[in-house]
mmCIF file of C-alpha atoms and ligand atoms in Angstrom:
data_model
loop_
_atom_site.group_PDB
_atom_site.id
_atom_site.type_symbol
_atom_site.label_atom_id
_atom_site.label_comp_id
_atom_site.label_asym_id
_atom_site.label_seq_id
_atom_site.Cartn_x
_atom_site.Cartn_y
_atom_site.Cartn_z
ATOM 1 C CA UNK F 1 97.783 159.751 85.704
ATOM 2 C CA UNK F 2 94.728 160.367 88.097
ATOM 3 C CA UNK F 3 91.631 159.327 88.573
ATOM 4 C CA UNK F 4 89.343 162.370 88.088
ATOM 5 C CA UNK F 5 86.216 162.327 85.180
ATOM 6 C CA UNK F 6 88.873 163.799 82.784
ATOM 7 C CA UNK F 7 92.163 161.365 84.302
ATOM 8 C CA UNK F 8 89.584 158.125 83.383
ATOM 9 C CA UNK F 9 88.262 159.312 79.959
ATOM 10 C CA UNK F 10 91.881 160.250 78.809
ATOM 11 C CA UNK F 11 92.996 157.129 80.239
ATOM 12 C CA UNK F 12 90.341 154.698 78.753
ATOM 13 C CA UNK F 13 90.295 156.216 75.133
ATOM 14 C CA UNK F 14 93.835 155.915 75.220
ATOM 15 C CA UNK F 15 93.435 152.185 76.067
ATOM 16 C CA UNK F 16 90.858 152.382 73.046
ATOM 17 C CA UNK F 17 93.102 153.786 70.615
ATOM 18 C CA UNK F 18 95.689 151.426 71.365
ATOM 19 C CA UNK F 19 93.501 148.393 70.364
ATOM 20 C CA UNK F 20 92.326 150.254 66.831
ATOM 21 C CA UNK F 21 96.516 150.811 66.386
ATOM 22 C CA UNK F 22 96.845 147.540 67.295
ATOM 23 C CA UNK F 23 94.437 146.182 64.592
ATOM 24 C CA UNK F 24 95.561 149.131 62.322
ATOM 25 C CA UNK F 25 99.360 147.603 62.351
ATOM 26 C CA UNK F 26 100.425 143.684 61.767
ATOM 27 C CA UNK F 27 103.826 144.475 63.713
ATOM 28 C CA UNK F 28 102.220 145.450 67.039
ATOM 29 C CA UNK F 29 100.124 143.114 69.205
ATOM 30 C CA UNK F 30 98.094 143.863 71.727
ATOM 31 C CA UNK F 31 100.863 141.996 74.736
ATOM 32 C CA UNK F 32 103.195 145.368 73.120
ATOM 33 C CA UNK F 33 100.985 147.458 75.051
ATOM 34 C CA UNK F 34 100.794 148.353 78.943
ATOM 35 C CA UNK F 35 98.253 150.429 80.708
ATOM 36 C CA UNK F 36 98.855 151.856 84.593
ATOM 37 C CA UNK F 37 96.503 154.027 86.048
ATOM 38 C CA UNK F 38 98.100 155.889 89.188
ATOM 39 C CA UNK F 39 95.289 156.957 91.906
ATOM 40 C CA UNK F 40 96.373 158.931 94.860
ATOM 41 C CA UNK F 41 92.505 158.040 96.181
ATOM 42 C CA UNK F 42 91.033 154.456 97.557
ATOM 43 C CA UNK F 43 88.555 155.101 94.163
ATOM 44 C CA UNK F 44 87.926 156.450 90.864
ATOM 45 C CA UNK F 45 85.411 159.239 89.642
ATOM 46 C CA UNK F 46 84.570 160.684 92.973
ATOM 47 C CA UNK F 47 81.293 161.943 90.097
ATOM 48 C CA UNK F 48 79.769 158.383 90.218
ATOM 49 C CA UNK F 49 78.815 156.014 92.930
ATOM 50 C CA UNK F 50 81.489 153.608 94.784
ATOM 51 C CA UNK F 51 78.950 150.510 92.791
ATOM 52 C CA UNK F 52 79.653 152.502 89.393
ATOM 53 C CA UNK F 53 83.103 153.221 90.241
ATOM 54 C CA UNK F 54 83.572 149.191 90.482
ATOM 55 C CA UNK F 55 82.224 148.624 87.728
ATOM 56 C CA UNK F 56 84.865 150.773 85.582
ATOM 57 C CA UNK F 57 87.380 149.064 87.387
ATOM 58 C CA UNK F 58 86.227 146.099 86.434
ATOM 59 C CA UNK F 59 85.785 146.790 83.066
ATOM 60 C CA UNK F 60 88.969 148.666 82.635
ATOM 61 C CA UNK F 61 90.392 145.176 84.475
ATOM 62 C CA UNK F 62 88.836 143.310 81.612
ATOM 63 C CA UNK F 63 90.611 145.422 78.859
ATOM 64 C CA UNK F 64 93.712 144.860 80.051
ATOM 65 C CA UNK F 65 94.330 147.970 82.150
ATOM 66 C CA UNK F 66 96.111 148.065 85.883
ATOM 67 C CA UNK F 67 94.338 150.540 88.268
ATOM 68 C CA UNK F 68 96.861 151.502 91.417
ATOM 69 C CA UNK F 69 94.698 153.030 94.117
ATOM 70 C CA UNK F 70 96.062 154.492 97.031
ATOM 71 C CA UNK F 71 99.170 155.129 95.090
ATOM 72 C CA UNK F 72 101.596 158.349 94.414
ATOM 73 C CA UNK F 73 103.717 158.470 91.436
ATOM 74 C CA UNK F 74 107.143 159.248 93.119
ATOM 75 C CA UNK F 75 109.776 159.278 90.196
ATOM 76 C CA UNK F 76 109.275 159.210 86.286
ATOM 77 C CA UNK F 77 113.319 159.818 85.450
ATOM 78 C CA UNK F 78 114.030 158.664 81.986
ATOM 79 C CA UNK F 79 110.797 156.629 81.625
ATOM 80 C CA UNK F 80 111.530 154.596 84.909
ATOM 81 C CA UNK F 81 108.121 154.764 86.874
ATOM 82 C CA UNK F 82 108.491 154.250 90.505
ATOM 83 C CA UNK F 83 105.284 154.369 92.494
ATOM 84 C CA UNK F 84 104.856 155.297 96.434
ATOM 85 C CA UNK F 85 104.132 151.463 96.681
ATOM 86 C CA UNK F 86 107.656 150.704 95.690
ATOM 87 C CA UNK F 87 106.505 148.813 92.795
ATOM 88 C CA UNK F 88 108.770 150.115 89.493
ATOM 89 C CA UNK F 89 108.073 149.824 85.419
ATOM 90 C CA UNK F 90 109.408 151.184 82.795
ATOM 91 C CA UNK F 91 106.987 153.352 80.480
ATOM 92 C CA UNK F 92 107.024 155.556 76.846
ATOM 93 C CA UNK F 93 104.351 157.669 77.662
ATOM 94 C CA UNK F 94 103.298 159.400 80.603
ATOM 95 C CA UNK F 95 99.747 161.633 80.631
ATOM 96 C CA UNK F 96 99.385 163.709 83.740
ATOM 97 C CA UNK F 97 95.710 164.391 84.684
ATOM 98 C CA UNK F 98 95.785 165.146 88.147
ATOM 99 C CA UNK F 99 93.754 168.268 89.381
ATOM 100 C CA UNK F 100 92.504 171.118 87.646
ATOM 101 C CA UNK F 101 93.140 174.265 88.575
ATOM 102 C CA UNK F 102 92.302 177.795 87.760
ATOM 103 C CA UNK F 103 94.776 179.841 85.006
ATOM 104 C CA UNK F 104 97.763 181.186 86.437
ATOM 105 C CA UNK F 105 97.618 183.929 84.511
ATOM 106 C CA UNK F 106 95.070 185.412 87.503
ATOM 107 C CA UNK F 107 97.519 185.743 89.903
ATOM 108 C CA UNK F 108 99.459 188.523 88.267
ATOM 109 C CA UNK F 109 96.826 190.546 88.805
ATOM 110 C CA UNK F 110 95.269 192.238 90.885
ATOM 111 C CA UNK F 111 91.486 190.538 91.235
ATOM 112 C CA UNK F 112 90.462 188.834 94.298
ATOM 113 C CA UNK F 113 91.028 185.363 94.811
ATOM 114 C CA UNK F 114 89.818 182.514 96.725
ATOM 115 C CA UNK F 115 92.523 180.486 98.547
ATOM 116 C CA UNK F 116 92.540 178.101 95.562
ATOM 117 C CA UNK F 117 93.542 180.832 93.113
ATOM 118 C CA UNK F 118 90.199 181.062 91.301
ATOM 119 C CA UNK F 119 88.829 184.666 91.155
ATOM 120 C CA UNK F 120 86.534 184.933 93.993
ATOM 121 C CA UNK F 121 82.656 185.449 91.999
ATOM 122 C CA UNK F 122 79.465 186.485 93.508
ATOM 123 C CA UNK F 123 76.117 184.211 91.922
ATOM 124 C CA UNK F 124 75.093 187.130 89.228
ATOM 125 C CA UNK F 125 79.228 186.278 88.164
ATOM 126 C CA UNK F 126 80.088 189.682 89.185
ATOM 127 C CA UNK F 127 83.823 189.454 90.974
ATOM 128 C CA UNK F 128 83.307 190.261 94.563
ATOM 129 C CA UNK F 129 86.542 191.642 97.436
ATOM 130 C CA UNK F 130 87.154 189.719 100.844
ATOM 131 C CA UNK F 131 84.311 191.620 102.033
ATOM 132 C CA UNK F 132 81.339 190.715 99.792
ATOM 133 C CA UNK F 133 82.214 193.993 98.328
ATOM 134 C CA UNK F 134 81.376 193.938 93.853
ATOM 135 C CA UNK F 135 84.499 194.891 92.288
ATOM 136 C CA UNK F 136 83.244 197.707 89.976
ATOM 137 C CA UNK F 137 83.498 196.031 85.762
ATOM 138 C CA UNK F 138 85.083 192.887 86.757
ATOM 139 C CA UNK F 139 83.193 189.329 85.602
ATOM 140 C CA UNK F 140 83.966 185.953 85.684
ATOM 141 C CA UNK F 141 82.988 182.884 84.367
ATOM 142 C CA UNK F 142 84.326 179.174 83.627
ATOM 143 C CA UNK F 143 86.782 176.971 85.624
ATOM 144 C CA UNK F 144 89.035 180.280 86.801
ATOM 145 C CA UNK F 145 85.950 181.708 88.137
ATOM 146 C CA UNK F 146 85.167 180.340 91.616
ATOM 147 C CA UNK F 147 80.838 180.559 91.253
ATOM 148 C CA UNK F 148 78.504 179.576 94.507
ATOM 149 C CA UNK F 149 76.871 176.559 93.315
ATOM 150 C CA UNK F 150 72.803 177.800 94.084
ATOM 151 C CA UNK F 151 71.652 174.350 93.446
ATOM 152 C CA UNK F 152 73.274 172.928 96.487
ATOM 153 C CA UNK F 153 75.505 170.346 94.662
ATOM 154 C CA UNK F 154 78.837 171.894 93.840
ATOM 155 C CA UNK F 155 81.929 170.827 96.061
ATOM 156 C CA UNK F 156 82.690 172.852 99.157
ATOM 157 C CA UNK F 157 79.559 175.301 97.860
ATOM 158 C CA UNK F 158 80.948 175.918 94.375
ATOM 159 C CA UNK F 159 80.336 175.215 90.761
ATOM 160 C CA UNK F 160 82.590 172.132 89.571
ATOM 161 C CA UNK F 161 85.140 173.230 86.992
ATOM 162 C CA UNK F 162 83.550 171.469 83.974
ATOM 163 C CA UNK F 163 82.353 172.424 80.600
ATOM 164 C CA UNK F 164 78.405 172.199 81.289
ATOM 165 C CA UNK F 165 78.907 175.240 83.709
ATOM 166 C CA UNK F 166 81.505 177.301 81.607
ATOM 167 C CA UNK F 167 79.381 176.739 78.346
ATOM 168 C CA UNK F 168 75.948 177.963 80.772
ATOM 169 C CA UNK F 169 78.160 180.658 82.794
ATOM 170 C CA UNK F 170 79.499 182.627 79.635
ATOM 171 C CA UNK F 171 75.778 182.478 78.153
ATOM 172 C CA UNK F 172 74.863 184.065 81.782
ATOM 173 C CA UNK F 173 77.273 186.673 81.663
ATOM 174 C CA UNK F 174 76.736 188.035 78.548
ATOM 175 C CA UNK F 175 73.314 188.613 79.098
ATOM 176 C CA UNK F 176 74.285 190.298 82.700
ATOM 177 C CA UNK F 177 76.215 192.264 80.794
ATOM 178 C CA UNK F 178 73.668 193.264 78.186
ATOM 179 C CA UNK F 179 71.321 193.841 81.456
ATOM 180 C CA UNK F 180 73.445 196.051 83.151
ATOM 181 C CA UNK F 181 74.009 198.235 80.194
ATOM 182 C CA UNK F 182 70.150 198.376 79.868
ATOM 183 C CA UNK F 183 69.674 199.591 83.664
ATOM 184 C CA UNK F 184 68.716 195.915 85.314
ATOM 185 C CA UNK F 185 69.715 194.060 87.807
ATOM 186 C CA UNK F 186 72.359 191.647 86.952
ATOM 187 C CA UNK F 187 70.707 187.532 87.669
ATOM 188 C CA UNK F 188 72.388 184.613 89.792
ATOM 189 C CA UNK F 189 73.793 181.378 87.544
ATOM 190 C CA UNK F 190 71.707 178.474 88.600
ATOM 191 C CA UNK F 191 72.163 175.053 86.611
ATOM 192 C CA UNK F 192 70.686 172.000 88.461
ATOM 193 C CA UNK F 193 72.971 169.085 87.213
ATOM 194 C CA UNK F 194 71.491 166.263 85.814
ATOM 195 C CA UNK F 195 73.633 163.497 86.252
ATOM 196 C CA UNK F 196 77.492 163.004 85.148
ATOM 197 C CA UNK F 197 78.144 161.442 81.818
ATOM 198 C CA UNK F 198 81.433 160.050 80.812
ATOM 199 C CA UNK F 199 83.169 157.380 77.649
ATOM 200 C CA UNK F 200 85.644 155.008 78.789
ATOM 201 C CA UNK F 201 86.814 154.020 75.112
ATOM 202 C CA UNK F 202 84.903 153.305 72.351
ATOM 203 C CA UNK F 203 81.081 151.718 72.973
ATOM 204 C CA UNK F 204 82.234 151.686 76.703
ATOM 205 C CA UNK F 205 80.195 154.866 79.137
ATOM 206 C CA UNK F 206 78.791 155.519 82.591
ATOM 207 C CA UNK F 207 75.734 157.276 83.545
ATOM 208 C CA UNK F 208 74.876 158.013 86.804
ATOM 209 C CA UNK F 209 71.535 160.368 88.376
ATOM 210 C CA UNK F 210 71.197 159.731 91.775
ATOM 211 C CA UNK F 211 71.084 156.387 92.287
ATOM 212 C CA UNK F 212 70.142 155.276 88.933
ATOM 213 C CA UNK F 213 73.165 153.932 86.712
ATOM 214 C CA UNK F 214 73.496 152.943 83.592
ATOM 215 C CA UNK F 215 76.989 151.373 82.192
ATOM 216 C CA UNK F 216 78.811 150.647 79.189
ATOM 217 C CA UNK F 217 76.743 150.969 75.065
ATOM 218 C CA UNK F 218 73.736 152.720 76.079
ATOM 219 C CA UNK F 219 75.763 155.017 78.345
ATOM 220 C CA UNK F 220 78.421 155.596 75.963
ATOM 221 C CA UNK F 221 75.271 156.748 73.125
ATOM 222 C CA UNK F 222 74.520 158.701 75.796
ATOM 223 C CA UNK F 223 77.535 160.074 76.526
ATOM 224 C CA UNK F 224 78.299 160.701 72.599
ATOM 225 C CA UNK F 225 74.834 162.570 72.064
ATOM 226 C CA UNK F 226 74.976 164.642 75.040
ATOM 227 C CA UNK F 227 78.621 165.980 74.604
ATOM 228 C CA UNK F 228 77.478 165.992 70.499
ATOM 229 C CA UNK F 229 74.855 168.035 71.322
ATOM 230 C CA UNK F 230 76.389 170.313 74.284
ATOM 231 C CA UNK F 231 78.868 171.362 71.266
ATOM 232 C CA UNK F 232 78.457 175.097 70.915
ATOM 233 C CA UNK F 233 77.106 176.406 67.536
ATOM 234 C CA UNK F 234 75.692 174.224 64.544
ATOM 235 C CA UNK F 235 78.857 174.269 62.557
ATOM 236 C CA UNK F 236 80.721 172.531 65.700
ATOM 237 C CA UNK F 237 77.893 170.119 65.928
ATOM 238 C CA UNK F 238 77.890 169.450 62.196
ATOM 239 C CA UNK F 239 81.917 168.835 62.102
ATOM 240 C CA UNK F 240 81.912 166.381 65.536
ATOM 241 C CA UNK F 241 79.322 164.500 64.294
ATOM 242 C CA UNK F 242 80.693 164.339 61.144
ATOM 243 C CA UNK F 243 83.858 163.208 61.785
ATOM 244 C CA UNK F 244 82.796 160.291 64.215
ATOM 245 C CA UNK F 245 80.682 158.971 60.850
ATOM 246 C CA UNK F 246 84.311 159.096 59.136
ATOM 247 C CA UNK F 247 85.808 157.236 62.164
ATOM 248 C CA UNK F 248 83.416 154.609 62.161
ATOM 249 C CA UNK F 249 83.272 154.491 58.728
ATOM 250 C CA UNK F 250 86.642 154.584 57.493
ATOM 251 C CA UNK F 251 88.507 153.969 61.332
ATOM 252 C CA UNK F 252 90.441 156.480 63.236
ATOM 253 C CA UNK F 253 92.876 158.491 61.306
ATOM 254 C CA UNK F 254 96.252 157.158 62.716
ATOM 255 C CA UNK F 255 99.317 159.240 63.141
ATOM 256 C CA UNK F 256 103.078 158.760 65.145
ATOM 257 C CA UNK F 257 103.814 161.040 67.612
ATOM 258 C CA UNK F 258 107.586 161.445 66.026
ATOM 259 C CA UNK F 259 105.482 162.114 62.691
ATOM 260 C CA UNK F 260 103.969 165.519 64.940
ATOM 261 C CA UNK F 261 106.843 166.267 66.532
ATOM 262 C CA UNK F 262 109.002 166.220 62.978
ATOM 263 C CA UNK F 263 106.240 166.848 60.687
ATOM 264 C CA UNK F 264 108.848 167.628 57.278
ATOM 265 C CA UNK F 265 111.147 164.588 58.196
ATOM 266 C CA UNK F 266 109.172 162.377 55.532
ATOM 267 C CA UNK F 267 108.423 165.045 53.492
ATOM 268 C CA UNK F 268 111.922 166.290 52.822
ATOM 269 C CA UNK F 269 113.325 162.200 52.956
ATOM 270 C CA UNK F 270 110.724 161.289 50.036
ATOM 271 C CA UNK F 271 110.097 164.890 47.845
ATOM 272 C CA UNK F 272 114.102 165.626 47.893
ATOM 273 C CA UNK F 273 115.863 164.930 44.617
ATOM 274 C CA UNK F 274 117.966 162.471 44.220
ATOM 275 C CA UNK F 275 122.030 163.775 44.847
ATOM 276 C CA UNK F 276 124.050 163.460 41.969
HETATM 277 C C1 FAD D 304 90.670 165.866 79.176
HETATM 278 C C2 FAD D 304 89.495 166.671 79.653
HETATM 279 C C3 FAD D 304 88.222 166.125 79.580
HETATM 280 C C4 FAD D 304 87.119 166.861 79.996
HETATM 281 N N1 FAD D 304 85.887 166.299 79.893
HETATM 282 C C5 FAD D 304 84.807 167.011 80.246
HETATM 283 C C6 FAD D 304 83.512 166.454 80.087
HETATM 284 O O1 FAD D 304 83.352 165.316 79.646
HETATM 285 N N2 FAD D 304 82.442 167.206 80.448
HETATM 286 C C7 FAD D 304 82.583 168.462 80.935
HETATM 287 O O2 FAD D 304 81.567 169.114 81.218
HETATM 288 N N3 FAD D 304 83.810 169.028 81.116
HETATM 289 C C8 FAD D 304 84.922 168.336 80.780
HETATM 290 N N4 FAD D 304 86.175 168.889 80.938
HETATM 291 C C9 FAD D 304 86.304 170.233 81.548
HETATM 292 C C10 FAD D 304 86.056 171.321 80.527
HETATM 293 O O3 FAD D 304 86.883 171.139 79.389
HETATM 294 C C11 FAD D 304 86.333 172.697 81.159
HETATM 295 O O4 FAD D 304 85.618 172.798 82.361
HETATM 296 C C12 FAD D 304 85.917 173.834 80.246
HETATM 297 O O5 FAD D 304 86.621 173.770 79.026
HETATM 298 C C13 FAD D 304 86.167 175.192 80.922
HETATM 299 O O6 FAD D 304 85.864 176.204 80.009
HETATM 300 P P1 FAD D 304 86.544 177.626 80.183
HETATM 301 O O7 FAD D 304 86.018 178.459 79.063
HETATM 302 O O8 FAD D 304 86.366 178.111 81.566
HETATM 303 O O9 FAD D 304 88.104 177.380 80.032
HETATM 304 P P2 FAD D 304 88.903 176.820 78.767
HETATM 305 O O10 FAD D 304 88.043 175.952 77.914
HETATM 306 O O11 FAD D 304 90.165 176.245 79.347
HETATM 307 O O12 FAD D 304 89.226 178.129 77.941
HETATM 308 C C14 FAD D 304 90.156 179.078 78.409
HETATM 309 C C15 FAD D 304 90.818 179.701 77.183
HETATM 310 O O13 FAD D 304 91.630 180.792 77.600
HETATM 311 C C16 FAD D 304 92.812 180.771 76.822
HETATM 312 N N5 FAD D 304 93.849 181.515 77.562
HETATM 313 C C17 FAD D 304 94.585 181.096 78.622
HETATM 314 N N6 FAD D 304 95.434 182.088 79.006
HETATM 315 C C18 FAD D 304 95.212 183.132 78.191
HETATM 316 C C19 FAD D 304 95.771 184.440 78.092
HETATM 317 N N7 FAD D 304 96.740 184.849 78.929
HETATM 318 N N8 FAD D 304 95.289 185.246 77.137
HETATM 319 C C20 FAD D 304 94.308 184.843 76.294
HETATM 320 N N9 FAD D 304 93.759 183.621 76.327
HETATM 321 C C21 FAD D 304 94.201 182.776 77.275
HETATM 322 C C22 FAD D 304 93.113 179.289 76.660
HETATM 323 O O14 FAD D 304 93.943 179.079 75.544
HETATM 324 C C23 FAD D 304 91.723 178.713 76.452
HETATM 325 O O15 FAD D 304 91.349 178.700 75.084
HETATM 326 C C24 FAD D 304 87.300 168.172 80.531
HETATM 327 C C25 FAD D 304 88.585 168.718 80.616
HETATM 328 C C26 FAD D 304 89.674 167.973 80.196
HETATM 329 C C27 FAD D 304 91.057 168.586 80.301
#
C-alpha cells in the first residue's frame, strides 16, 4: 500500500495479473477479485503532474481498482483491514510499498549519516563528516548513498533513490576510483533527468517531461523500451526482452503462492509410490 512510482506500478501490475489469472482459470471471475490502494497523500506519484496523476486514477477507476487518498492503514490483524477513515474489509494479500529508505545495515557502522540514515556523500561520491570533511577510502553510491542532486531537481537537494541514478552512480564511482588510483581528481555525478516513466499493468504507462504527457500504449512502449534498454549488460537485455516475447506469446507463466511457499507438496503427493 502507497502511492509512490514503485507503490502504483506494484499495485497496477498486480491488478494486471489478476485479469490474465482470471482468464487463465474458468473457476475465478473477475467480481472474485478486490483492489484497495491506501494513500496517506491527497494524490498519487508525487513524479507526475496533479493532470497525469488524474488520469491514473481514472484509469485505475476504470479497471476496477479503489484508490483511498488521505487515508492511513490503521490495523491489518488476521486479514481484517481497517483504514484511518473507519471504513473496514477483509483482504488475502497485503503489499506494503510505503517509503524507501536507505539499508539498515549503515547504521552499525561507523560512516556519517544524514538525518535520514543515508550515508552522508559529497558530488565526486566520496563520503564526507558533519563538517564537509572527505572521509579518507569511503564511497558511496545508490539509494543508501545520500548524493547532492547538481542538476537542481532532486528532492530537498538530493538524488531520488531510483535505479537511473544507482545504475549512473556505480558507473561514476568506479571510474573515480580508477582516477584516484591514477593521481586525478575524483569528478561530481551529474545526470539531468529526462522525464519519469512508469507501467500501470499491461499496455497501460505514463510519461511525463515537463509539461508534456503522454498516457497509457505509447507510454507503456515507452516505458517497456526504456527500462528494456536501461537493463545493465547485453545478456540482461537479451533475457528481459526475451521473456516478455514468451509472455506475450505463450501468456504469463502462472504459479500459487502456496505452490512457492510448499514447493515439494505436489511433488511428493504425485511422485510417491503407492502404500501397500
Ligand atoms: C517495486 C519497485 C519498483 C521500482 N521501479 C523503479 C523504476 O521503474 N525506475 C527506477 O529508476 N527505479 C525503480 N525502483 C528503484 C530501484 O530499484 C532502486 O533505486 C535501485 O535498485 C537502487 O540500486 P542500489 O544498487 O542502490 O540498491 P539495490 O538494488 O537495493 O542493491 C543493494 C544490494 O545490496 C544487497 N545487500 C543488502 N545488505 C547487504 C549486506 N549486508 N551485505 C551484502 N549485500 C547486501 C542487497 O541484497 C541488494 O542486492 C523501484 C524499486 C522498487 C522496490
Amino acid at each position: 500500500m502507497g502511492g509512490g512510482f514503485a507503490g502504483i506500478e506494484v499495485f497496477a501490475e498486480l491488478r494486471s495479473f489478476a485479469s490474465a489469472l482470471v482468464g487463465a482459470y474458468d473457476t475465478i471471475s473477475f467480481d472474485d477479485t478486490r483492489f484497495h490502494l491506501i494513500e496517506a497523500m491527497g494524490r498519487i506519484m508525487p513524479e507526475v503532474s496533479l493532470p497525469t496523476s488524474h488520469w491514473v486514477l481514472k484509469n485505475l477507476d476504470k479497471r476496477g481498482a479503489t484508490v483511498h487518498l488521505d487515508t492511513q492503514l490503521a490495523s491489518a490483524v488476521d486479514g481484517k483491514i481497517e483504514l484511518s477513515t473507519g471504513q473496514t474489509f477483509e483482504s488475502d494479500l497485503i503489499i506494503w510499498t510505503a517509503g524507501v529508505m536507505a539499508n539498515p545495515v549503515v547504521r552499525g557502522t561507523d560512516l556519517p549519516l544524514e538525518e535520514r540514515g543515508r550515508l552522508r556523500t559529497q558530488a565526486d561520491l566520496r563520503l564526507v563528516d558533519e563538517n564537509g570533511e572527505v572521509v579518507p577510502d569511503a564511497w558511496a553510491a545508490g539509494d543508501v548513498a545520500a548524493v547532492p542532486d547538481l542538476s537542481g531537481g532532486g528532492v530537498g537537494g538530493y538524488c531520488v533513490p531510483n535505479a537511473q541514478h544507482a545504475v549512473r552512480q556505480g558507473k561514476r564511482l568506479a571510474k573515480n576510483l580508477v582516477g584516484v588510483i591514477r593521481g586525478d581528481a575524483p569528478v561530481d555525478y551529474f545526470h539531468k533527468n529526462l522525464g519519469a516513466v512508469a507501467g500501470l499493468g499491461l499496455y497501460v504507462g505514463v510519461y511525463q517531461y515537463r509539461k508534456l504527457a503522454i498516457t497509457g500504449f505509447i507510454a507503456w512502449v515507452m516505458h517497456r523500451g526504456y527500462h528494456g534498454f536501461a537493463m545493465p549488460m547485453w545478456e540482461r537485455k537479451a533475457r528481459v526482452f526475451g521473456n516478455w516475447i514468451i509472455n506475450f506469446l505463450f501468456r504469463r507463466d502462472l504459479v500459487g503462492i502456496p505452490a512457492r511457499d510448499v514447493p515439494r507438496e505436489a511433488f511428493e503427493e504425485f511422485a510417491a509410490r503407492p502404500k501397500g
